[in-house]
Coordinates of N, CA and C in Angstrom, one line a residue:
X13 N -93.2 -35.2 -133.6 CA -92.7 -35.9 -134.8 C -93.8 -35.8 -135.9
X14 N -95.1 -36.0 -135.5 CA -96.2 -36.0 -136.5 C -96.3 -34.6 -137.1
X15 N -96.0 -33.6 -136.3 CA -96.1 -32.2 -136.9 C -95.0 -32.0 -137.9
X16 N -93.8 -32.5 -137.7 CA -92.7 -32.4 -138.6 C -93.1 -33.1 -139.9
X17 N -93.7 -34.3 -139.9 CA -94.1 -35.0 -141.1 C -95.1 -34.2 -141.8
X18 N -96.1 -33.7 -141.1 CA -97.2 -32.9 -141.6 C -96.6 -31.7 -142.3
X19 N -95.7 -31.0 -141.6 CA -95.1 -29.8 -142.2 C -94.3 -30.1 -143.5
X20 N -93.6 -31.2 -143.4 CA -92.8 -31.6 -144.6 C -93.7 -31.9 -145.8
X21 N -94.8 -32.6 -145.6 CA -95.7 -32.9 -146.7 C -96.4 -31.7 -147.2
X22 N -96.4 -30.6 -146.5 CA -97.0 -29.4 -147.0 C -96.0 -28.4 -147.4
X23 N -94.7 -28.7 -147.4 CA -93.7 -27.9 -147.8 C -93.4 -28.1 -149.3
X24 N -93.5 -27.1 -150.1 CA -93.4 -27.2 -151.6 C -92.1 -27.8 -152.0
X25 N -90.9 -27.4 -151.5 CA -89.7 -28.0 -151.9 C -89.6 -29.5 -151.5
X26 N -90.1 -29.9 -150.4 CA -90.1 -31.3 -149.9 C -91.0 -32.1 -150.8
X27 N -92.2 -31.5 -151.1 CA -93.2 -32.2 -151.9 C -92.6 -32.4 -153.4
X28 N -91.9 -31.4 -153.8 CA -91.3 -31.5 -155.2 C -90.3 -32.6 -155.2
X29 N -89.4 -32.7 -154.2 CA -88.4 -33.8 -154.1 C -89.1 -35.2 -154.0
X30 N -90.1 -35.3 -153.3 CA -90.9 -36.5 -153.2 C -91.5 -36.9 -154.5
X31 N -92.0 -36.0 -155.2 CA -92.7 -36.3 -156.5 C -91.6 -36.7 -157.6
X32 N -90.5 -35.9 -157.6 CA -89.4 -36.2 -158.6 C -88.9 -37.6 -158.3
X33 N -88.6 -37.9 -157.0 CA -88.1 -39.2 -156.7 C -89.1 -40.3 -157.0
X34 N -90.3 -40.1 -156.7 CA -91.4 -41.1 -157.0 C -91.4 -41.4 -158.5
X35 N -91.3 -40.4 -159.3 CA -91.4 -40.6 -160.8 C -90.1 -41.4 -161.3
X36 N -89.0 -41.1 -160.7 CA -87.8 -41.9 -161.1 C -87.9 -43.3 -160.6
X37 N -88.4 -43.5 -159.4 CA -88.6 -44.8 -158.9 C -89.6 -45.6 -159.8
X38 N -90.7 -45.0 -160.2 CA -91.7 -45.7 -161.0 C -91.2 -46.0 -162.4
X39 N -90.4 -45.0 -163.0 CA -90.1 -45.2 -164.4 C -88.8 -45.9 -164.6
X40 N -87.9 -45.9 -163.6 CA -86.6 -46.6 -163.8 C -86.3 -47.7 -162.7
X41 N -86.4 -47.3 -161.5 CA -86.0 -48.3 -160.4 C -86.8 -49.5 -160.4
X42 N -88.2 -49.4 -160.4 CA -89.0 -50.5 -160.3 C -88.9 -51.4 -161.5
X43 N -88.9 -50.9 -162.7 CA -88.8 -51.8 -163.9 C -87.4 -52.5 -163.9
X44 N -86.4 -51.8 -163.5 CA -85.0 -52.4 -163.5 C -85.0 -53.5 -162.5
X45 N -85.5 -53.3 -161.3 CA -85.4 -54.3 -160.2 C -86.3 -55.5 -160.6
X46 N -87.4 -55.3 -161.2 CA -88.3 -56.4 -161.7 C -87.5 -57.2 -162.7
X47 N -86.8 -56.6 -163.5 CA -86.0 -57.3 -164.6 C -84.9 -58.2 -164.0
X48 N -84.2 -57.7 -163.0 CA -83.1 -58.4 -162.5 C -83.5 -59.3 -161.3
X49 N -84.6 -59.0 -160.6 CA -84.9 -59.8 -159.4 C -86.3 -60.4 -159.4
X50 N -87.1 -60.0 -160.4 CA -88.5 -60.4 -160.5 C -88.6 -61.9 -160.8
X51 N -89.9 -62.4 -160.8 CA -90.2 -63.8 -161.0 C -89.7 -64.2 -162.4
X52 N -89.7 -63.3 -163.3 CA -89.3 -63.6 -164.7 C -87.9 -63.2 -165.1
X53 N -87.1 -63.0 -164.0 CA -85.7 -62.6 -164.3 C -85.0 -63.7 -165.1
X54 N -84.3 -63.3 -166.1 CA -83.7 -64.4 -167.0 C -82.2 -64.5 -166.8
X55 N -81.6 -63.5 -166.2 CA -80.1 -63.5 -166.1 C -79.7 -63.5 -164.6
X56 N -78.8 -64.4 -164.3 CA -78.4 -64.5 -162.9 C -76.9 -64.1 -162.6
X57 N -76.4 -63.4 -163.6 CA -74.9 -63.1 -163.5 C -74.8 -61.6 -163.8
X58 N -74.2 -60.9 -162.9 CA -74.0 -59.4 -163.0 C -73.2 -59.1 -164.2
X59 N -72.3 -59.9 -164.6 CA -71.4 -59.6 -165.8 C -72.2 -59.6 -167.1
X60 N -73.4 -60.2 -167.1 CA -74.2 -60.3 -168.3 C -75.3 -59.2 -168.3
X61 N -75.2 -58.3 -167.4 CA -76.3 -57.2 -167.4 C -75.9 -56.0 -168.2
X62 N -74.8 -56.1 -169.0 CA -74.4 -54.9 -169.8 C -75.5 -54.4 -170.7
X63 N -76.2 -55.3 -171.5 CA -77.2 -54.8 -172.4 C -78.4 -54.1 -171.7
X64 N -78.8 -54.7 -170.5 CA -79.8 -54.1 -169.8 C -79.4 -52.7 -169.3
X65 N -78.2 -52.6 -168.8 CA -77.7 -51.3 -168.3 C -77.6 -50.3 -169.5
X66 N -77.2 -50.7 -170.6 CA -77.1 -49.8 -171.8 C -78.5 -49.3 -172.1
X67 N -79.5 -50.2 -172.1 CA -80.9 -49.9 -172.3 C -81.4 -48.8 -171.3
X68 N -81.0 -49.0 -170.1 CA -81.3 -48.1 -169.0 C -80.8 -46.7 -169.3
X69 N -79.5 -46.6 -169.7 CA -78.9 -45.3 -170.0 C -79.5 -44.7 -171.2
X70 N -79.9 -45.5 -172.2 CA -80.6 -44.9 -173.4 C -81.9 -44.4 -172.9
X71 N -82.6 -45.1 -172.0 CA -83.9 -44.6 -171.5 C -83.7 -43.3 -170.8
X72 N -82.7 -43.2 -169.9 CA -82.5 -42.0 -169.2 C -82.2 -40.8 -170.2
X73 N -81.4 -41.1 -171.3 CA -81.2 -40.1 -172.3 C -82.5 -39.6 -172.9
X74 N -83.4 -40.5 -173.2 CA -84.7 -40.2 -173.7 C -85.5 -39.3 -172.8
X75 N -85.5 -39.6 -171.5 CA -86.2 -38.8 -170.5 C -85.6 -37.5 -170.3
X76 N -84.3 -37.4 -170.3 CA -83.5 -36.1 -170.2 C -83.9 -35.2 -171.4
X77 N -83.9 -35.8 -172.6 CA -84.2 -35.0 -173.8 C -85.7 -34.5 -173.8
X78 N -86.6 -35.3 -173.2 CA -88.0 -35.0 -173.2 C -88.6 -35.3 -171.8
X79 N -88.3 -34.4 -170.8 CA -88.8 -34.7 -169.4 C -90.3 -34.7 -169.3
X80 N -91.0 -34.1 -170.3 CA -92.5 -34.2 -170.2 C -93.0 -35.6 -170.3
X81 N -92.2 -36.5 -170.8 CA -92.6 -37.9 -170.8 C -92.8 -38.5 -169.4
X82 N -92.1 -37.8 -168.5 CA -92.1 -38.3 -167.1 C -93.0 -37.4 -166.2
X83 N -92.9 -36.1 -166.4 CA -93.6 -35.2 -165.5 C -94.5 -34.2 -166.3
X84 N -94.8 -34.4 -167.5 CA -95.6 -33.5 -168.3 C -97.1 -33.8 -168.0
X85 N -98.0 -33.0 -168.7 CA -99.4 -33.2 -168.4 C -100.0 -34.5 -169.0
X86 N -99.3 -35.1 -169.9 CA -99.9 -36.3 -170.6 C -99.0 -37.5 -170.3
X87 N -98.5 -37.7 -169.1 CA -97.6 -38.8 -168.8 C -98.3 -40.1 -169.1
X88 N -97.5 -41.0 -169.8 CA -98.0 -42.3 -170.2 C -97.0 -43.4 -169.7
X89 N -97.6 -44.4 -169.1 CA -96.8 -45.5 -168.6 C -96.0 -46.1 -169.8
X90 N -96.6 -46.2 -171.0 CA -96.0 -46.9 -172.1 C -94.7 -46.1 -172.6
X91 N -94.7 -44.8 -172.4 CA -93.5 -44.1 -172.9 C -92.5 -43.7 -171.8
X92 N -93.0 -43.7 -170.6 CA -92.1 -43.2 -169.5 C -91.3 -44.3 -168.8
X93 N -91.8 -45.5 -168.8 CA -91.0 -46.5 -168.0 C -90.0 -47.2 -168.8
X94 N -88.9 -47.7 -168.1 CA -87.8 -48.4 -168.7 C -88.3 -49.5 -169.6
X95 N -89.1 -50.4 -169.0 CA -89.6 -51.6 -169.7 C -91.0 -51.8 -169.4
X96 N -91.9 -51.8 -170.3 CA -93.3 -52.1 -170.1 C -93.4 -53.5 -169.8
X97 N -93.8 -53.9 -168.6 CA -93.8 -55.3 -168.2 C -95.2 -55.8 -167.9
X98 N -96.2 -55.0 -168.3 CA -97.6 -55.4 -168.1 C -98.1 -55.0 -166.7
X99 N -97.2 -54.4 -165.9 CA -97.7 -53.9 -164.6 C -97.7 -52.4 -164.6
X100 N -98.8 -51.7 -164.6 CA -98.8 -50.3 -164.6 C -98.2 -49.8 -163.3
X101 N -97.7 -48.5 -163.4 CA -97.1 -48.0 -162.2 C -98.1 -47.6 -161.1
X102 N -97.6 -47.3 -160.0 CA -98.4 -47.1 -158.8 C -98.7 -45.6 -158.6
X103 N -97.9 -44.9 -158.0 CA -98.1 -43.6 -157.3 C -98.2 -42.4 -158.3
X104 N -98.4 -42.6 -159.6 CA -98.3 -41.5 -160.5 C -99.5 -40.5 -160.4
X105 N -100.7 -41.0 -160.1 CA -101.8 -40.1 -159.9 C -101.6 -39.1 -158.8
X106 N -101.0 -39.5 -157.7 CA -100.7 -38.6 -156.7 C -99.7 -37.5 -157.1
X107 N -98.7 -37.9 -157.9 CA -97.8 -36.9 -158.4 C -98.5 -35.9 -159.4
X108 N -99.3 -36.5 -160.3 CA -100.1 -35.7 -161.2 C -101.0 -34.7 -160.5
X109 N -101.5 -35.1 -159.4 CA -102.4 -34.2 -158.6 C -101.6 -33.0 -158.1
X110 N -100.4 -33.2 -157.6 CA -99.6 -32.1 -157.1 C -98.8 -31.3 -158.1
X111 N -98.5 -31.9 -159.2 CA -97.6 -31.3 -160.2 C -98.0 -29.9 -160.6
X112 N -99.2 -29.5 -160.8 CA -99.5 -28.1 -161.1 C -99.1 -27.1 -160.1
X113 N -98.9 -27.5 -158.8 CA -98.5 -26.6 -157.8 C -97.0 -26.7 -157.5
X114 N -96.3 -27.4 -158.3 CA -94.9 -27.6 -158.1 C -94.1 -27.0 -159.3
X115 N -93.8 -25.7 -159.2 CA -93.2 -25.1 -160.4 C -91.8 -25.6 -160.7
X116 N -91.1 -26.2 -159.8 CA -89.7 -26.7 -160.1 C -89.7 -28.2 -160.3
X117 N -90.8 -28.9 -160.4 CA -90.8 -30.3 -160.6 C -90.0 -30.8 -161.8
X118 N -90.3 -30.2 -162.9 CA -89.6 -30.6 -164.1 C -88.1 -30.4 -164.0
X119 N -87.7 -29.2 -163.5 CA -86.2 -29.0 -163.4 C -85.5 -29.9 -162.4
X120 N -86.2 -30.1 -161.3 CA -85.6 -31.0 -160.3 C -85.6 -32.5 -160.8
X121 N -86.6 -32.9 -161.5 CA -86.6 -34.2 -162.1 C -85.5 -34.4 -163.1
X122 N -85.3 -33.3 -163.9 CA -84.2 -33.3 -164.9 C -82.9 -33.4 -164.2
X123 N -82.7 -32.7 -163.1 CA -81.4 -32.8 -162.4 C -81.2 -34.2 -161.8
X124 N -82.3 -34.8 -161.3 CA -82.2 -36.2 -160.8 C -81.8 -37.1 -161.9
X125 N -82.5 -37.0 -163.1 CA -82.2 -37.9 -164.2 C -80.7 -37.8 -164.7
X126 N -80.3 -36.5 -164.8 CA -78.9 -36.3 -165.2 C -77.9 -36.9 -164.2
X127 N -78.1 -36.7 -162.9 CA -77.3 -37.3 -161.9 C -77.3 -38.8 -161.9
X128 N -78.5 -39.3 -162.1 CA -78.6 -40.8 -162.2 C -77.8 -41.3 -163.4
X129 N -77.9 -40.6 -164.5 CA -77.2 -41.0 -165.7 C -75.7 -41.1 -165.5
X130 N -75.2 -40.1 -164.9 CA -73.7 -40.1 -164.6 C -73.4 -41.3 -163.7
X131 N -74.2 -41.5 -162.7 CA -73.9 -42.7 -161.8 C -74.0 -44.0 -162.5
X132 N -75.1 -44.1 -163.4 CA -75.2 -45.4 -164.1 C -74.1 -45.6 -165.1
X133 N -73.6 -44.5 -165.7 CA -72.5 -44.7 -166.7 C -71.2 -45.1 -165.9
X134 N -71.0 -44.6 -164.8 CA -69.8 -44.9 -164.0 C -70.0 -46.4 -163.5
X135 N -71.2 -46.7 -163.0 CA -71.5 -48.0 -162.5 C -71.4 -49.1 -163.6
X136 N -71.7 -48.7 -164.8 CA -71.8 -49.7 -165.9 C -70.6 -49.7 -166.9
X137 N -69.6 -48.9 -166.6 CA -68.5 -48.7 -167.6 C -67.9 -50.0 -168.0
X138 N -67.6 -50.9 -167.1 CA -67.0 -52.1 -167.4 C -67.8 -53.0 -168.4
X139 N -69.2 -52.8 -168.3 CA -70.1 -53.6 -169.1 C -70.3 -53.0 -170.5
X140 N -69.8 -51.8 -170.8 CA -70.1 -51.2 -172.1 C -69.3 -52.0 -173.2
X141 N -69.7 -51.7 -174.4 CA -69.1 -52.4 -175.5 C -67.5 -52.2 -175.6
X142 N -67.0 -51.1 -175.0 CA -65.6 -50.9 -174.9 C -65.0 -51.4 -173.7
X143 N -65.8 -51.9 -172.7 CA -65.3 -52.3 -171.4 C -64.6 -53.7 -171.4
X144 N -63.9 -54.0 -170.3 CA -63.2 -55.2 -170.2 C -64.2 -56.4 -170.2
X145 N -65.3 -56.3 -169.6 CA -66.3 -57.4 -169.5 C -66.8 -57.8 -170.9
X146 N -67.0 -56.8 -171.7 CA -67.6 -57.1 -173.1 C -66.6 -57.9 -173.9
X147 N -65.3 -57.8 -173.6 CA -64.3 -58.6 -174.3 C -64.0 -60.0 -173.7
X148 N -64.6 -60.3 -172.6 CA -64.4 -61.6 -171.9 C -65.2 -62.7 -172.7
X149 N -64.6 -63.8 -172.6 CA -65.3 -65.0 -173.2 C -66.4 -65.5 -172.3
X150 N -67.2 -66.4 -172.8 CA -68.3 -67.0 -171.9 C -67.6 -67.8 -170.8
X151 N -66.5 -68.5 -171.1 CA -65.8 -69.3 -170.1 C -65.3 -68.4 -169.0
X152 N -64.7 -67.3 -169.4 CA -64.1 -66.3 -168.4 C -65.2 -65.8 -167.6
X153 N -66.4 -65.4 -168.2 CA -67.5 -64.9 -167.4 C -68.0 -66.0 -166.4
X154 N -68.1 -67.2 -166.9 CA -68.6 -68.3 -166.0 C -67.6 -68.5 -164.8
X155 N -66.3 -68.4 -165.1 CA -65.4 -68.5 -164.0 C -65.4 -67.4 -163.0
X156 N -65.9 -66.2 -163.5 CA -66.0 -65.0 -162.6 C -67.4 -64.8 -162.2
X157 N -68.1 -65.9 -161.9 CA -69.5 -65.8 -161.6 C -69.7 -64.8 -160.4
X158 N -70.7 -63.9 -160.6 CA -71.0 -62.9 -159.5 C -72.5 -62.8 -159.5
X159 N -73.0 -62.7 -158.3 CA -74.5 -62.5 -158.2 C -74.9 -61.2 -158.8
X160 N -76.1 -61.0 -159.3 CA -76.5 -59.8 -159.9 C -76.8 -58.7 -158.8
X161 N -77.1 -59.1 -157.6 CA -77.3 -58.2 -156.5 C -76.4 -58.7 -155.4
X162 N -76.2 -57.8 -154.4 CA -75.3 -58.1 -153.3 C -76.0 -58.6 -152.1
X163 N -77.2 -59.0 -152.2 CA -77.9 -59.4 -151.0 C -78.5 -60.8 -151.2
X164 N -77.7 -61.7 -151.6 CA -78.1 -63.1 -151.9 C -79.0 -63.7 -150.8
X165 N -78.6 -63.5 -149.6 CA -79.4 -64.1 -148.5 C -79.7 -63.0 -147.4
X166 N -79.9 -61.8 -147.9 CA -80.1 -60.7 -147.0 C -81.3 -61.0 -146.1
X167 N -82.4 -61.5 -146.7 CA -83.6 -61.8 -145.9 C -83.3 -62.8 -144.8
X168 N -82.4 -63.7 -145.1 CA -82.1 -64.7 -144.1 C -81.1 -64.2 -143.1
X169 N -80.1 -63.4 -143.5 CA -79.0 -63.0 -142.7 C -79.5 -62.2 -141.5
X170 N -80.5 -61.5 -141.6 CA -81.0 -60.7 -140.5 C -81.5 -61.6 -139.3
X171 N -81.9 -62.8 -139.7 CA -82.6 -63.7 -138.7 C -81.7 -64.9 -138.3
X172 N -80.7 -65.2 -139.1 CA -80.0 -66.5 -138.8 C -78.5 -66.3 -138.8
X173 N -78.0 -65.1 -139.1 CA -76.6 -65.0 -139.2 C -76.0 -65.6 -140.4
X174 N -76.7 -65.7 -141.5 CA -76.3 -66.3 -142.7 C -75.1 -65.4 -143.3
X175 N -74.1 -66.0 -143.8 CA -73.1 -65.3 -144.5 C -72.7 -66.1 -145.7
X176 N -72.5 -65.4 -146.8 CA -72.1 -66.1 -148.0 C -70.6 -65.9 -148.1
X177 N -69.8 -67.0 -148.2 CA -68.4 -67.0 -148.3 C -68.0 -67.5 -149.7
X178 N -67.0 -66.8 -150.3 CA -66.5 -67.2 -151.6 C -65.7 -68.5 -151.4
X179 N -65.9 -69.4 -152.4 CA -65.1 -70.6 -152.4 C -64.1 -70.5 -153.5
X180 N -62.9 -71.0 -153.2 CA -61.8 -70.9 -154.2 C -62.1 -72.0 -155.2
X181 N -62.0 -71.6 -156.5 CA -62.2 -72.5 -157.6 C -60.9 -73.3 -157.8
X182 N -61.1 -74.6 -158.2 CA -60.0 -75.5 -158.4 C -59.2 -75.1 -159.6

């Protein structure tokens, strides 16, 4: 097994995939999750995440239009990440170290960004300005309370059999 891992890490296509995924993770996934689950998360209702998701799609558009912001020679935390939250990214130096030897990194990263954009548009459609959720009143949203993630007690459930059951509203 160790040999397979070693071989994979020295395989240019595998290394390219790892680097592209790492950059997406650092620029999009981590800032998004910090915003919705972090210590300073301000919204606790999935139906109110429309503006954040719109911002994410706009950010993906920016990176698709200019992939060098993410995988170019002068990558900057301030221009590449979804939201600058005072925490610099982690694994970028490793990606920058390998990037010159990965001729398809930009193309693969661009494919990943475009695929992610399609998925986020589909995932966020109801929250768009034209979607049903945008037309809902505050009272309707309050009555349709939904957690912003689907793992409310995931950390507990593995150890105690916790399950969250919906309660019927009066």
